Coordinates of C-alpha atoms in Angstrom, one line a residue:
M1 CA 4.8 12.2 18.5
T2 CA 7.6 13.0 16.1
T3 CA 7.8 16.8 15.3
T4 CA 8.4 18.4 12.0
A5 CA 11.8 19.6 13.4
N6 CA 12.8 16.0 14.1
L7 CA 12.0 15.0 10.6
D8 CA 13.9 17.9 9.1
A9 CA 16.9 17.0 11.2
A10 CA 16.5 13.4 10.1
I11 CA 16.6 14.4 6.4
N12 CA 19.8 16.3 6.9
A13 CA 21.4 13.6 9.0
A14 CA 20.6 10.7 6.7
P15 CA 23.4 9.5 4.4
L16 CA 23.3 11.1 1.0
F17 CA 24.5 9.8 -2.3
A18 CA 22.4 11.9 -4.6
P19 CA 22.6 15.6 -3.6
N20 CA 19.5 16.7 -5.5
A21 CA 17.3 13.8 -4.5
N22 CA 14.0 14.6 -2.7
A23 CA 13.6 12.6 0.4
L24 CA 10.5 10.4 0.5
K25 CA 8.7 10.0 3.9
F26 CA 6.7 6.8 3.8
I27 CA 5.2 4.5 6.4
T28 CA 4.4 0.8 6.5
C29 CA 1.0 -0.2 7.9
G30 CA -1.5 -3.0 7.9
S31 CA -2.7 -5.7 10.3
V32 CA -0.6 -7.0 13.2
D33 CA 2.1 -9.5 12.3
D34 CA 1.8 -8.9 8.5
G35 CA 5.6 -8.4 8.4
K36 CA 6.0 -4.6 8.5
S37 CA 9.0 -4.5 10.8
T38 CA 10.6 -7.4 8.8
L39 CA 10.1 -5.6 5.6
I40 CA 11.8 -2.4 6.8
G41 CA 14.6 -4.6 8.2
R42 CA 15.0 -6.1 4.8
L43 CA 15.1 -2.7 3.1
L44 CA 17.8 -1.6 5.5
V45 CA 20.0 -4.7 5.2
D46 CA 19.7 -5.1 1.4
T47 CA 20.6 -1.4 0.8
K48 CA 23.6 -1.7 3.1
A49 CA 22.2 0.8 5.6
V50 CA 22.9 -1.4 8.7
L51 CA 26.4 -1.8 10.2
Q52 CA 27.7 -5.3 10.9
D53 CA 27.8 -4.8 14.7
H54 CA 24.2 -3.7 14.6
L55 CA 23.2 -6.9 12.7
A56 CA 25.1 -8.9 15.3
G57 CA 22.9 -7.4 18.0
V58 CA 19.7 -8.7 16.5
Q59 CA 20.4 -12.4 16.4
R60 CA 18.0 -14.9 17.8
Q61 CA 19.0 -18.6 17.9
G62 CA 21.7 -17.9 15.3
E63 CA 19.3 -16.3 12.9
T64 CA 19.0 -12.6 12.1
D65 CA 15.7 -11.2 13.3
L66 CA 15.1 -8.3 10.9
A67 CA 12.1 -7.0 12.9
L68 CA 14.4 -6.1 15.8
L69 CA 16.1 -3.5 13.7
T70 CA 13.0 -1.3 14.2
D71 CA 11.4 -2.7 17.4
G72 CA 13.5 -0.8 19.8
L73 CA 11.3 -0.7 22.9
S74 CA 11.9 -3.5 25.5
A75 CA 8.2 -4.2 25.5
E76 CA 8.2 -4.6 21.7
R77 CA 11.1 -7.0 21.8
E78 CA 9.5 -9.0 24.6
Q79 CA 6.1 -9.3 23.0
G80 CA 7.3 -9.4 19.4
I81 CA 5.0 -6.5 18.3
T82 CA 5.3 -2.9 17.3
I83 CA 3.9 -0.4 19.8
D84 CA 5.2 3.0 18.9
V85 CA 6.3 4.5 15.5
A86 CA 10.0 3.9 14.8
Y87 CA 11.7 6.0 12.2
R88 CA 14.6 4.7 10.2
Y89 CA 16.7 6.3 7.4
F90 CA 18.5 5.0 4.3
S91 CA 19.6 6.1 0.9
T92 CA 20.0 4.6 -2.6
E93 CA 22.0 6.1 -5.4
T94 CA 19.0 8.1 -6.5
R95 CA 17.1 9.0 -3.4
K96 CA 16.9 9.3 0.4
F97 CA 14.1 7.7 2.5
I98 CA 12.6 8.2 5.9
I99 CA 10.6 5.2 7.0
G100 CA 7.9 5.1 9.7
D101 CA 7.2 1.7 11.1
A102 CA 3.5 2.0 12.2
P103 CA 2.0 -0.5 14.7
G104 CA -0.7 -2.9 13.5
H105 CA -2.6 -3.4 16.7
E106 CA -6.0 -1.7 17.0
Q107 CA -5.1 -0.1 20.4
Y108 CA -2.2 1.7 18.8
T109 CA -4.1 3.2 15.9
R110 CA -3.3 6.7 17.2
N111 CA 0.4 6.1 16.5
M112 CA -0.4 5.0 13.0
V113 CA -2.4 8.2 12.4
T114 CA 0.5 10.3 13.8
A115 CA 2.9 8.7 11.3
A116 CA 0.6 8.9 8.3
S117 CA -0.3 12.6 8.9
S118 CA 3.0 13.8 7.5
A119 CA 3.8 10.9 5.1
D120 CA 4.3 11.2 1.3
A121 CA 3.4 7.5 0.8
A122 CA 2.3 4.4 2.5
V123 CA 3.0 0.7 2.0
V124 CA 0.1 -1.4 3.2
L125 CA 1.3 -4.9 4.0
V126 CA -1.1 -7.8 3.5
D127 CA -0.2 -11.3 4.9
A128 CA -1.3 -13.9 2.4
T129 CA -1.2 -16.7 4.9
K130 CA -4.0 -15.1 7.0
L131 CA -6.4 -15.0 4.1
D132 CA -8.5 -17.6 2.3
W133 CA -6.4 -17.1 -0.8
H134 CA -8.0 -20.0 -2.6
D135 CA -11.3 -17.9 -2.8
A136 CA -11.5 -15.1 -5.4
Q137 CA -14.1 -13.5 -3.2
L138 CA -12.0 -13.6 -0.1
T139 CA -12.5 -11.2 2.8
L140 CA -9.8 -8.8 3.8
L141 CA -8.8 -8.3 7.4
P142 CA -10.6 -5.4 9.2
Q143 CA -7.3 -3.7 10.2
T144 CA -6.1 -3.8 6.6
R145 CA -9.4 -2.0 5.6
R146 CA -9.1 0.4 8.6
H147 CA -5.6 1.5 7.8
S148 CA -6.4 1.9 4.1
L149 CA -9.4 4.1 4.9
L150 CA -7.3 6.2 7.3
L151 CA -4.7 6.7 4.6
K152 CA -7.5 8.1 2.4
L153 CA -8.9 10.3 5.1
L154 CA -5.4 11.6 5.8
R155 CA -4.8 12.3 2.1
V156 CA -1.6 10.3 1.9
P157 CA -0.7 10.9 -1.8
S158 CA 0.6 7.5 -2.7
V159 CA -0.6 4.1 -1.5
V160 CA 1.2 0.8 -2.4
F161 CA -0.2 -2.6 -1.5
A162 CA 2.6 -5.2 -0.8
I163 CA 1.2 -8.7 -0.6
N164 CA 3.7 -10.5 1.8
K165 CA 4.6 -14.1 2.7
L166 CA 3.6 -15.5 -0.6
D167 CA 6.7 -17.8 -0.3
A168 CA 4.7 -19.6 2.5
V169 CA 1.6 -20.6 0.4
E170 CA 1.2 -23.5 -1.9
D171 CA 0.2 -21.6 -5.1
A172 CA 1.8 -18.2 -4.9
T173 CA 0.5 -17.2 -8.3
L174 CA -3.2 -18.0 -7.5
A175 CA -2.8 -16.3 -4.1
Y176 CA -1.4 -13.1 -5.5
Q177 CA -4.1 -13.0 -8.2
N178 CA -7.0 -13.5 -5.7
I179 CA -5.7 -11.2 -3.0
Q180 CA -4.8 -8.4 -5.5
G181 CA -8.3 -8.7 -7.0
A182 CA -9.9 -8.4 -3.5
L183 CA -7.7 -5.3 -2.7
A184 CA -8.5 -3.7 -6.1
K185 CA -12.2 -4.2 -5.5
F186 CA -12.0 -2.7 -2.0
A187 CA -9.9 0.2 -3.3
T188 CA -12.4 1.0 -6.0
E189 CA -15.3 1.0 -3.6
A190 CA -13.5 3.2 -1.1
G191 CA -12.1 5.6 -3.7
I192 CA -8.5 4.8 -2.8
N193 CA -6.0 5.7 -5.5
V194 CA -3.5 2.8 -5.5
K195 CA -0.1 3.6 -7.2
A196 CA 1.1 0.0 -7.4
W197 CA 0.7 -3.7 -6.3
V198 CA 3.6 -5.9 -5.6
P199 CA 4.1 -9.5 -4.3
V200 CA 6.9 -9.7 -1.8
S201 CA 8.6 -12.0 0.7
A202 CA 10.1 -9.7 3.3
L203 CA 11.8 -12.7 5.0
K204 CA 13.6 -13.9 1.9
G205 CA 13.9 -10.5 0.3
W206 CA 12.1 -11.4 -2.9
N207 CA 10.8 -8.3 -4.8
V208 CA 11.8 -6.0 -1.9
V209 CA 15.1 -4.5 -3.1
D210 CA 15.9 -6.9 -5.9
K211 CA 13.4 -8.3 -8.4
Q212 CA 12.4 -11.9 -8.2
D213 CA 11.9 -12.9 -11.8
N214 CA 9.1 -15.2 -12.9
W215 CA 7.4 -15.3 -9.4
C216 CA 3.6 -15.1 -8.9
G217 CA 3.3 -14.2 -12.6
Y218 CA 4.5 -10.7 -11.7
A219 CA 6.9 -8.9 -14.1
G220 CA 6.8 -5.4 -12.6
P221 CA 9.5 -3.5 -10.5
S222 CA 10.5 -4.3 -7.0
L223 CA 9.1 -2.4 -4.0
L224 CA 12.2 -0.3 -3.7
Q225 CA 12.1 0.6 -7.4
I226 CA 8.5 1.7 -7.0
L227 CA 9.4 3.8 -4.0
E228 CA 12.1 5.5 -5.9
T229 CA 9.6 6.8 -8.4
L230 CA 6.9 8.1 -6.0
P231 CA 6.5 11.9 -5.7
S232 CA 7.2 13.8 -2.6
T233 CA 4.4 15.9 -1.2
P234 CA 4.7 19.4 -2.6
A235 CA 4.3 22.4 -0.3
E236 CA 0.8 23.9 -0.4
A237 CA 1.9 26.9 -2.3
D238 CA -1.4 27.3 -4.1
V239 CA -3.2 28.2 -0.8
A240 CA -3.0 31.7 0.8
L241 CA -0.2 32.3 3.3
S242 CA -0.7 30.9 6.8
F243 CA 2.1 30.8 9.3
P244 CA 1.6 29.3 12.8
V245 CA 3.9 31.1 15.4
Q246 CA 5.9 28.5 17.4
W247 CA 8.4 30.7 19.1
V248 CA 8.9 34.5 19.7
E249 CA 12.5 35.8 19.9
K250 CA 13.4 39.4 20.9
F251 CA 16.3 41.2 19.3
H252 CA 19.2 41.9 21.7
D253 CA 19.7 45.3 19.9
S254 CA 17.2 47.6 21.6
N255 CA 18.2 50.5 19.3
V256 CA 16.3 49.1 16.3
T257 CA 13.5 51.5 15.4
H258 CA 12.9 51.1 11.7
Q259 CA 11.1 47.8 12.2
G260 CA 9.7 45.5 14.9
R261 CA 12.2 44.1 17.4
R262 CA 11.0 40.5 17.5
V263 CA 11.4 37.5 15.3
F264 CA 8.4 35.2 14.9
W265 CA 9.6 31.6 14.2
G266 CA 7.6 28.8 12.8
R267 CA 7.0 26.8 9.6
V268 CA 5.2 28.2 6.6
A269 CA 2.1 26.1 6.6
T270 CA 0.6 27.2 3.3
G271 CA 1.4 29.7 0.6
T272 CA 4.6 31.8 0.3
L273 CA 6.0 34.1 2.9
S274 CA 7.6 37.2 1.2
V275 CA 9.3 40.4 2.1
G276 CA 6.8 43.3 1.7
Q277 CA 3.8 41.1 2.0
S278 CA 0.7 42.5 3.9
V279 CA -0.3 40.2 6.7
K280 CA -2.9 39.9 9.5
V281 CA -2.4 38.5 12.9
F282 CA -5.0 36.0 14.2
P283 CA -6.8 36.3 16.5
S284 CA -6.1 40.0 17.3
G285 CA -6.8 41.1 13.7
Q286 CA -3.9 43.6 13.7
T287 CA -2.2 44.2 10.3
A288 CA 1.4 44.8 9.4
T289 CA 4.0 44.3 6.6
V290 CA 6.7 41.7 6.5
A291 CA 10.0 43.6 6.8
Q292 CA 12.4 40.7 6.9
V293 CA 12.4 36.9 6.2
L294 CA 15.0 34.6 7.7
S295 CA 15.8 31.0 6.9
A296 CA 16.2 28.4 9.6
T297 CA 20.0 29.3 9.6
R298 CA 19.2 33.0 10.0
Q299 CA 20.1 33.9 6.4
E300 CA 18.0 36.7 4.9
K301 CA 15.6 35.5 2.2
S302 CA 13.2 37.2 -0.2
K303 CA 10.6 34.5 0.2
V304 CA 10.1 31.0 1.8
T305 CA 7.6 28.3 0.9
G306 CA 7.0 25.2 3.0
Q307 CA 10.0 25.6 5.2
S308 CA 10.9 26.7 8.7
A309 CA 11.5 30.4 8.8
G310 CA 11.5 33.5 10.9
L311 CA 9.8 36.8 10.1
V312 CA 10.1 40.4 11.3
L313 CA 7.3 42.8 10.9
D314 CA 7.6 46.5 10.0
R315 CA 6.3 47.6 13.4
E316 CA 5.7 46.3 16.9
V317 CA 2.6 44.0 17.0
D318 CA 1.5 41.8 19.8
V319 CA 2.0 38.3 18.6
S320 CA 2.4 35.2 20.8
R321 CA 3.0 31.5 20.4
G322 CA -0.1 29.9 19.0
D323 CA -1.1 32.9 17.0
W324 CA -1.4 32.7 13.2
I325 CA 0.0 35.2 10.7
V326 CA -2.0 35.0 7.5
A327 CA -2.1 37.0 4.2
A328 CA -4.1 40.1 4.7
D329 CA -6.1 39.5 1.5
A330 CA -6.4 35.8 1.9
G331 CA -10.1 35.8 2.7
L332 CA -9.6 33.1 5.4
E333 CA -12.5 33.3 7.8
A334 CA -12.4 32.2 11.4
Q335 CA -15.1 29.7 12.5
R336 CA -16.5 28.7 15.8
Q337 CA -18.2 25.5 14.5
I338 CA -17.1 22.9 11.9
D339 CA -18.4 19.7 10.5
A340 CA -15.5 17.1 10.4
T341 CA -14.5 13.6 9.9
I342 CA -12.8 12.1 13.0
A343 CA -10.7 9.0 13.6
W344 CA -11.4 8.2 17.2
M345 CA -8.4 6.8 19.2
D346 CA -9.4 7.1 22.8
D347 CA -10.5 4.1 24.9
E348 CA -13.4 6.3 26.1
P349 CA -16.0 6.6 23.4
L350 CA -16.8 10.0 21.8
V351 CA -20.2 11.2 22.9
A352 CA -22.1 14.5 22.3
G353 CA -21.6 17.1 25.0
R354 CA -18.0 16.2 25.9
L355 CA -15.3 18.9 26.2
Y356 CA -11.8 18.5 24.8
W357 CA -8.8 20.5 24.1
A358 CA -8.3 21.1 20.4
L359 CA -4.8 21.8 19.0
H360 CA -4.7 23.6 15.6
G361 CA -1.1 24.5 14.6
H362 CA 0.3 25.6 18.0
R363 CA -3.0 27.1 19.2
W364 CA -5.0 25.4 22.0
V365 CA -8.8 26.0 22.4
K366 CA -11.6 24.2 24.1
A367 CA -13.9 22.2 21.8
K368 CA -17.3 20.7 22.5
V369 CA -18.8 17.8 20.6
Q370 CA -22.2 19.2 19.4
R371 CA -23.4 16.0 17.8
V372 CA -22.3 12.7 16.3
V373 CA -23.7 12.6 12.8
H374 CA -22.9 9.1 11.8
R375 CA -20.3 6.3 11.9
L376 CA -18.5 4.8 8.9
N377 CA -18.7 1.0 8.7
I378 CA -15.2 -0.1 7.7
N379 CA -16.4 -3.4 6.3
T380 CA -19.2 -2.1 4.1
L381 CA -18.2 1.6 3.9
A382 CA -21.8 2.5 4.7
K383 CA -22.7 5.5 6.9
E384 CA -24.5 4.2 9.9
E385 CA -26.6 6.1 12.5
A386 CA -24.6 6.4 15.8
S387 CA -24.8 8.3 19.1
E388 CA -21.2 7.7 20.0
L389 CA -17.9 6.7 18.4
P390 CA -16.0 3.8 20.1
A391 CA -12.2 3.4 20.0
N392 CA -10.7 3.0 16.6
S393 CA -13.8 4.0 14.7
V394 CA -14.3 6.7 12.1
G395 CA -17.3 9.0 11.9
H396 CA -18.6 12.5 11.2
V397 CA -19.2 15.0 14.0
T398 CA -20.0 18.6 14.6
L399 CA -17.6 20.5 16.8
A400 CA -18.0 23.9 18.5
F401 CA -15.0 25.9 19.7
Q402 CA -14.7 28.3 22.6
E403 CA -12.7 30.6 20.4
P404 CA -12.8 30.8 16.5
L405 CA -10.2 29.0 14.4
I406 CA -9.0 29.6 10.9
T407 CA -9.6 26.4 9.0
L408 CA -10.0 25.1 5.4
P409 CA -11.4 21.8 4.3
F410 CA -8.9 19.0 4.6
A411 CA -9.3 18.3 0.9
K412 CA -7.8 21.8 0.2
S413 CA -5.1 21.8 3.0
R414 CA -3.7 19.0 5.0
I415 CA -2.4 21.6 7.6
L416 CA -5.3 24.2 7.9
G417 CA -7.8 21.3 7.7
A418 CA -6.4 19.2 10.5
L419 CA -6.4 19.3 14.3
I420 CA -6.3 16.9 17.2
L421 CA -8.5 16.5 20.2
V422 CA -6.9 15.9 23.6
D423 CA -8.6 14.7 26.8
T424 CA -8.7 17.5 29.3
A425 CA -8.1 15.2 32.3
S426 CA -5.8 12.4 31.0
H427 CA -4.1 14.6 28.3
K428 CA -4.3 11.6 25.9
T429 CA -4.6 12.3 22.2
S430 CA -8.2 11.3 21.7
G431 CA -9.0 12.0 18.0
A432 CA -7.6 13.1 14.7
V433 CA -10.0 15.7 13.2
L434 CA -10.3 16.4 9.4
V435 CA -12.4 19.4 8.5
N436 CA -15.1 18.7 5.9

């Protein structure tokens, strides 16, 4: 799983041509073999983000295999599939980008969820050659629907559908028209806000970086031009302060008496961390005042929003990794039981009565499945009665925690409203939980 620190380092390490450009983190997803890795390879090559010696290393039978630019694991190269999320970086004159190449196989849905959880946008690839494109009432592939629904559940702000391999069908215009119509109908039924639709050929590069005029009856911008205009996800500044403590550092100077002698490091999850702010430590309930705020480079700041930071309190307070520091007047209430939507990713089905570890921020607590309320049918979007959730299904459950957690509905906060379940025996990530 890629950490926030990894992504922050990637942003700083990526080549930069526009100093004030906000980096866009986006993923590619969709069904297996729809061309996701090839699309990313095309973006990298056509934006001159790949060195010649790297290109020379991804040759197969004298042809450049663009998918190999992201499929780095030996098992991926042997099988010709994407297994884990691969991150790649490139820049244009106006923006920096971080791409997550998510796998399309059902058994690797957990990796797609991991990538989507921190993404600003998602490009859903649809392979025109796999669909009955002659039929205006064509049926979409289940994995296309599943990934699209997961994007909605994970509140990915911008979704773009890219209809790929239209160069390989007899009537590209008719195929694009029918597939786009089917996607639009599905998106409307599912409540997915689609930013754009674009016909592409990742293999030939049509409408990926450069526009392909008079093709498929489409006169809009290329995929890259669309991505350059999408907004980055803003920090959740309109929510009260919450700060999950990741690391505790003690001052070397033991003579400090006017304030606490420890720095609590983490990332401001929601709200704004300010000097002089009254805060409360969870779960102990102790209160204090913020005496000092440090940036990630240890520079003193008056306030920090949505960034990694360190804070020093005005007095010694018992705070450990996993604790939360929240605004004293936030009104955030700890809960021992929640109703939630869950994307189940374990091979073992989710059943009532099972115990798991729940990770919320950096805090681990035991969680028990009280009941399975219903399961979401990804083909009809209907809520169906269910006693268990099999692998790669989505449903609603009730969870009870051994210790209370501070949560908000996921619709209000992608951070406070999300946690994961981990199997107590195998330590596998079993489910992605979104608080209702």
